[in-house]
Every structure is written in structure tokens, then in C-alpha cells.
Coordinates of C-alpha atoms in Angstrom, one line a residue:
X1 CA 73.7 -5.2 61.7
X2 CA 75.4 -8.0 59.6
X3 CA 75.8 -10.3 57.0
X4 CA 75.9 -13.7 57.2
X5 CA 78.6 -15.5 54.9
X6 CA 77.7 -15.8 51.0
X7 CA 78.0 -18.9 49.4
X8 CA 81.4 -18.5 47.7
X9 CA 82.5 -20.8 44.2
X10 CA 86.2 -19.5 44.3
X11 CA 88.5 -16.6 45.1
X12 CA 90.0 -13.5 43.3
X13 CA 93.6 -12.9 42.5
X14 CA 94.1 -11.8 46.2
X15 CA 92.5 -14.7 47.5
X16 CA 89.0 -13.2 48.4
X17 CA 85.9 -15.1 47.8
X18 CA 84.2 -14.5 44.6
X19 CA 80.6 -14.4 45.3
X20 CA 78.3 -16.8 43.5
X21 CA 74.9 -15.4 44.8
X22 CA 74.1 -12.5 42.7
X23 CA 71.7 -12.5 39.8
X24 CA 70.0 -15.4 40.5
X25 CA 69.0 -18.2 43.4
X26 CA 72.2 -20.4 44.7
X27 CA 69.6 -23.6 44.0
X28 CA 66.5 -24.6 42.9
X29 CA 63.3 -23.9 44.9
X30 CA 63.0 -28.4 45.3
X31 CA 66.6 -28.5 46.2
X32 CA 65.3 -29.0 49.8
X33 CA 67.2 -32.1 50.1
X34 CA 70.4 -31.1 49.2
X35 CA 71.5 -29.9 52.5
X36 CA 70.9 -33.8 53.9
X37 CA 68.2 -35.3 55.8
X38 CA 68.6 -34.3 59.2
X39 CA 70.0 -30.6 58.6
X40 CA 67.8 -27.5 60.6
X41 CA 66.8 -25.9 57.2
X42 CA 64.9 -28.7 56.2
X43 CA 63.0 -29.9 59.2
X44 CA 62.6 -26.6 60.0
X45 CA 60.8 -25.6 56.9
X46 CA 58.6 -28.6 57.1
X47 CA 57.4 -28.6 60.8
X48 CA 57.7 -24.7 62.0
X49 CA 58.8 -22.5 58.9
X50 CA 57.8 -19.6 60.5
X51 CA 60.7 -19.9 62.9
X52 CA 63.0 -20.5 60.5
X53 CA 61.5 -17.1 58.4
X54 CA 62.3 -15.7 61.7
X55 CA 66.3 -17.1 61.4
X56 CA 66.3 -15.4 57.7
X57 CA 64.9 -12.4 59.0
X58 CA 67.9 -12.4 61.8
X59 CA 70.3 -12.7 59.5
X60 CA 69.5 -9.9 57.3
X61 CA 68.4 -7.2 60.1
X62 CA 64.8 -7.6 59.1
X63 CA 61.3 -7.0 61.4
X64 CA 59.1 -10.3 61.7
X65 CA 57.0 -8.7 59.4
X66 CA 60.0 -8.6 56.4
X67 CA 60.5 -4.5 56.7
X68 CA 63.5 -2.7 57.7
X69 CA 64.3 -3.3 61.4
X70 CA 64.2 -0.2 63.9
X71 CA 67.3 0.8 65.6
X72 CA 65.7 0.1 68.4
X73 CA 64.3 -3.3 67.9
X74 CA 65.8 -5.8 70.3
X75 CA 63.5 -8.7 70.3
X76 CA 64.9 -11.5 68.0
X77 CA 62.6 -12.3 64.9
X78 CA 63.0 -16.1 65.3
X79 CA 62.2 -15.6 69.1
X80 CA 58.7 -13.5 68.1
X81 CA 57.7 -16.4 65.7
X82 CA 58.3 -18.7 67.4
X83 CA 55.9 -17.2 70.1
X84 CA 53.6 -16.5 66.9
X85 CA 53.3 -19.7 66.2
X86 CA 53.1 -21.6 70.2
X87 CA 50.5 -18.4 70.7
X88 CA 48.4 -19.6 67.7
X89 CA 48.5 -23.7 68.0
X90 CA 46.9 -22.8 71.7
X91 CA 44.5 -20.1 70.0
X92 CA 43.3 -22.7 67.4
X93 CA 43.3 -25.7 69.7
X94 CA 41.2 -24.1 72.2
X95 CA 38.8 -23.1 69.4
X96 CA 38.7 -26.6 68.0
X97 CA 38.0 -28.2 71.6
X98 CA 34.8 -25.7 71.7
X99 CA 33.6 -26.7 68.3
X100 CA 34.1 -30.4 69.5
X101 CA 32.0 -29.8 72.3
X102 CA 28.9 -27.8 71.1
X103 CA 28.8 -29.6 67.9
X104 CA 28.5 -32.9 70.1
X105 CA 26.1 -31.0 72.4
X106 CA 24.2 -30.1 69.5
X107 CA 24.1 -33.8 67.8
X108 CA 22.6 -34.8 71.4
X109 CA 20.1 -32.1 71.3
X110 CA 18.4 -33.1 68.4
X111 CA 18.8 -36.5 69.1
X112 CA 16.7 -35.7 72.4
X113 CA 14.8 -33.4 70.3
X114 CA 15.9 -30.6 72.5
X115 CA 18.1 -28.6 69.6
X116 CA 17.7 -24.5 70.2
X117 CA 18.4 -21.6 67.5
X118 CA 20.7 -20.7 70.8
X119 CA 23.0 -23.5 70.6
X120 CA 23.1 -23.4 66.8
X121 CA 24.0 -19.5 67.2
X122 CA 27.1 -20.2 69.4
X123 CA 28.3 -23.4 67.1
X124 CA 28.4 -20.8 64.4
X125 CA 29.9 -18.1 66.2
X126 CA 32.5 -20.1 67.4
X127 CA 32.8 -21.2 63.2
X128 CA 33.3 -17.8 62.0
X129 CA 35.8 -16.6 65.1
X130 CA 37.7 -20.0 63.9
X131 CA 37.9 -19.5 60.4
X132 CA 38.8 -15.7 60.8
X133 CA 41.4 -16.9 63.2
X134 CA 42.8 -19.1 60.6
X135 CA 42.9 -16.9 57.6
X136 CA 44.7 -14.0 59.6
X137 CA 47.0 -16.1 60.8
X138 CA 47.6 -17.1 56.8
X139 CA 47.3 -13.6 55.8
X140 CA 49.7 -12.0 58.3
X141 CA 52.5 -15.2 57.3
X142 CA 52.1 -15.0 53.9
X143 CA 53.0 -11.4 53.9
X144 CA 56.1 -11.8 56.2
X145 CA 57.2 -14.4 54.0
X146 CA 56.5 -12.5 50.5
X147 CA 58.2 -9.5 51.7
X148 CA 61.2 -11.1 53.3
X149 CA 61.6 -12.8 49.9
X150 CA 61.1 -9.8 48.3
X151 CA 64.0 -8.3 50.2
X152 CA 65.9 -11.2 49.5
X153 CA 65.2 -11.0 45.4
X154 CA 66.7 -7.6 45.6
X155 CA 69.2 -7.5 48.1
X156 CA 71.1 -10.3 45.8
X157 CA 69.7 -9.0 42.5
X158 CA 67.4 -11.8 41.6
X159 CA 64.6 -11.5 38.5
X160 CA 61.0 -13.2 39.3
X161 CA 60.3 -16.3 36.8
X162 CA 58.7 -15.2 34.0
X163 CA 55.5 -17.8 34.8
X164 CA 53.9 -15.2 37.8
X165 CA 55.8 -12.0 36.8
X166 CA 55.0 -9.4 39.5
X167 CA 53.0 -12.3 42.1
X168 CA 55.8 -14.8 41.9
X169 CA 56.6 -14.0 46.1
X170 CA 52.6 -13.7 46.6
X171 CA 52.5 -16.9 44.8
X172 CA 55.0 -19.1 46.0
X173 CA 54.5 -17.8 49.6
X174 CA 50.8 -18.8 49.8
X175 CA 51.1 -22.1 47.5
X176 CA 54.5 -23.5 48.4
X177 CA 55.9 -21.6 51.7
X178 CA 57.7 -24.6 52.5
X179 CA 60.0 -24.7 49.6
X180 CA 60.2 -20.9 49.2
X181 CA 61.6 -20.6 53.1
X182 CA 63.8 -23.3 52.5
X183 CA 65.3 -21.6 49.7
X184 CA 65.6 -18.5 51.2
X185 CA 67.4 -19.9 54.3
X186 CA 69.7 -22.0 51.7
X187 CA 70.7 -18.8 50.0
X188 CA 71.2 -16.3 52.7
X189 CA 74.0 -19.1 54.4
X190 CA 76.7 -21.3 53.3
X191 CA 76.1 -24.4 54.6
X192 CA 78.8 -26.3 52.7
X193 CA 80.8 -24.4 55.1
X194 CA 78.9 -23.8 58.3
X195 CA 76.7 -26.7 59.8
X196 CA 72.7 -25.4 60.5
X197 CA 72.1 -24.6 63.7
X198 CA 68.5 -26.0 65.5
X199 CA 69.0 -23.3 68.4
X200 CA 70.1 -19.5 67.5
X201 CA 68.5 -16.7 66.5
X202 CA 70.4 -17.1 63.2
X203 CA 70.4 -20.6 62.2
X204 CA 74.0 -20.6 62.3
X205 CA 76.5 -20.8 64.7
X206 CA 78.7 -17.7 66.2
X207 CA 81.8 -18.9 64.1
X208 CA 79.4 -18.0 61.1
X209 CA 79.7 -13.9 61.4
X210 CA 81.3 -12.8 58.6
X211 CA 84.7 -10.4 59.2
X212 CA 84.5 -6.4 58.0
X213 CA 86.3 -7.9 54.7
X214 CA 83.2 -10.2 54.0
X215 CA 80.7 -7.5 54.3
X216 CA 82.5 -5.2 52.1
X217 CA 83.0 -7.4 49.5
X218 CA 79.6 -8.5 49.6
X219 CA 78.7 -4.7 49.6
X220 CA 80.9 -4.0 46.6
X221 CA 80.0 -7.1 44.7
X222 CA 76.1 -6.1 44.4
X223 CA 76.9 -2.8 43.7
X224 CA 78.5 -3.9 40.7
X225 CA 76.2 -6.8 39.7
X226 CA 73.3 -3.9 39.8
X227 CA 74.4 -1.6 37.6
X228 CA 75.3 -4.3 35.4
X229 CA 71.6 -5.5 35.6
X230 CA 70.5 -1.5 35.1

């Protein structure tokens, strides 16, 4: 279990970083851009944000599905979405190559004037398993990513915006993933500091573990912002 490093604005009088993270998001959920045009985060949470989900997860011990990670859990999160999502493209691509062909068969049919209740039944059958496919698929993602946000909001001591108070992570998961995983993975790493990382199970490279001082301080620090918020 770990930490990854905070984002940090200065440093105490004994030199330790003052943490800027607590109480509300390090940047704004359109910031995408700010870590440059080439960096992980952002292709990442364009192309295959489920993979980076997975590198948040990593970072902050979590299960693919956002909960608390078993003690004896040793898959990586990044690796089981990224096998999610390969799994699924295949799932949905094979479905879509048998809609092709029996909605082509079935244009020829009644072309011929051959078209059967049969062939109709299997186009539709083949609809439905699609479309079910596709919505659990959206389902099961938008509640890892709510979840893990959710984790996130209160690990760090963040208030939902007062426009979808109490669906905000429900919200912004189903409507705009792409910004709320980028978001996520801005504020759970320093990347002033540490460069993004396309391959590891973190998004960050091994110099990135925090030392025993980090996490204590980081322990201490939302302790305190807590019962300031209580």
C-alpha cells in the first residue's frame, strides 16, 4: 500500500512540503491540456480511459471496481482494464460483424422475396445481445469510475459542486468520463515533478514512490483539514 506524491505549492519551516490538495480539486475538470499535448494523462483519457482509471486505482490501493482492495489482491487494476476493455472491442466487434451479415442477408432476402420471420428473429436477437452488451459494459465503467471518484472526493476532502449535489460523480462519470479521469489522474500525481508514464501500473515512474515522511505527512495533513471541514 502507498501514496503516490501530492502536488506540493511550498514547504513548512522544516522544509517539508506543504500540501496543496486538500479541500478541493488541484485544477479544473477542462484543464486537460495543462499537462501538454503529448503527456499519458491526456491521451490516455481520450483513447483508453479505462486504463488510465485502472493507473488511479493503483495508485490509491483500490479494486477495478473503485472499493477497498483485498490483502490478497495481486492483479494490477490497470492490467484488468486493460484486458476489460481488449475483451470488450473483440466482444462488440464480433457482434457487429454478425449484425453486418444477417442484416445484408436479410436485405437480399427480401429483395429475392425469400425474407423468413427466422432470419428476422436472429437479426433481432443478435440486436438485443448487442445493446445489452453495450449498456453493461457502460453500467459496470460508470460505476468504477463514480466510485473511484468518490474515494478520491473524500480521501483529499473535496465538496461536490453545488449544480448535481449528491449525483455530481454519477453525473460526470456517465456524461463527461473523459474529463473526470483526467482530473482524477491529474490530482492523485505531481506531474510538474514526475513525467507520466505510458507503461506502469501507476502512470508514474518508480522514482515517483513517495518516502515514509511523504505518507505521513500526507496522513497528518487530512487529518487536520477534516476536522477543520467537520
Amino acid at each position: 500500500t502507498f501514496d503516490v506524491p501530492l502536488p506540493v505549492e511550498s514547504t513548512d519551516a522544516d522544509g517539508r512540503p506543504v500540501l496543496r490538495s486538500w479541500g478541493e480539486w488541484r485544477d479544473g475538470l477542462c484543464d486537460c491540456c495543462d499537462v501538454g499535448p503529448v503527456h499519458p494523462a491526456l491521451w490516455y483519457s481520450i483513447c483508453c480511459r479505462l486504463v488510465l482509471l485502472g493507473q488511479i486505482q493503483s495508485r490509491l490501493n483500490l479494486s477495478w471496481t473503485g472499493g477497498s482492495k483485498s490483502a490478497s489482491g495481486r492483479t494490477s487494476t490497470c492490467i484488468t482494464w486493460l484486458w476489460v476493455s481488449i475483451a470488450s472491442y473483440i466482444i462488440i466487434s464480433i457482434l457487429t460483424f454478425i449484425q453486418a451479415a444477417l442484416a445484408g442477408k436479410k436485405i437480399a432476402d427480401e429483395e429475392t422475396g425469400h425474407a423468413t420471420l427466422e432470419m428476422q428473429a436472429e437479426l433481432a436477437v443478435v440486436n438485443a445481445a448487442s445493446s445489452a452488451f453495450a449498456m453493461g459494459f457502460v453500467v459496470l465503467s460508470v460505476i468504477a469510475l463514480s466510485r473511484t471518484r468518490k474515494r478520491i472526493r473524500h480521501k483529499y476532502s473535496i465538496q461536490e459542486g453545488e449544480a448535481c449535489v449528491g449525483c455530481e460523480d454519477v453525473c460526470l462519470s456517465l456524461w463527461c468520463s473523459c474529463c473526470a479521469v483526467g482530473q482524477m489522474a491529474r490530482h492523485t500525481a505531481d506531474y510538474e515533478k514526475y513525467p507520466g508514464s505510458w507503461c506502469s501500473e501507476t502512470g508514474l515512474p518508480p522514482k515517483a514512490l513517495p518516502s515514509d515522511e511523504m505518507v505521513e505527512l500526507t496522513a497528518r495533513r487530512g487529518s487536520d483539514k477534516a476536522s477543520e471541514i467537520v
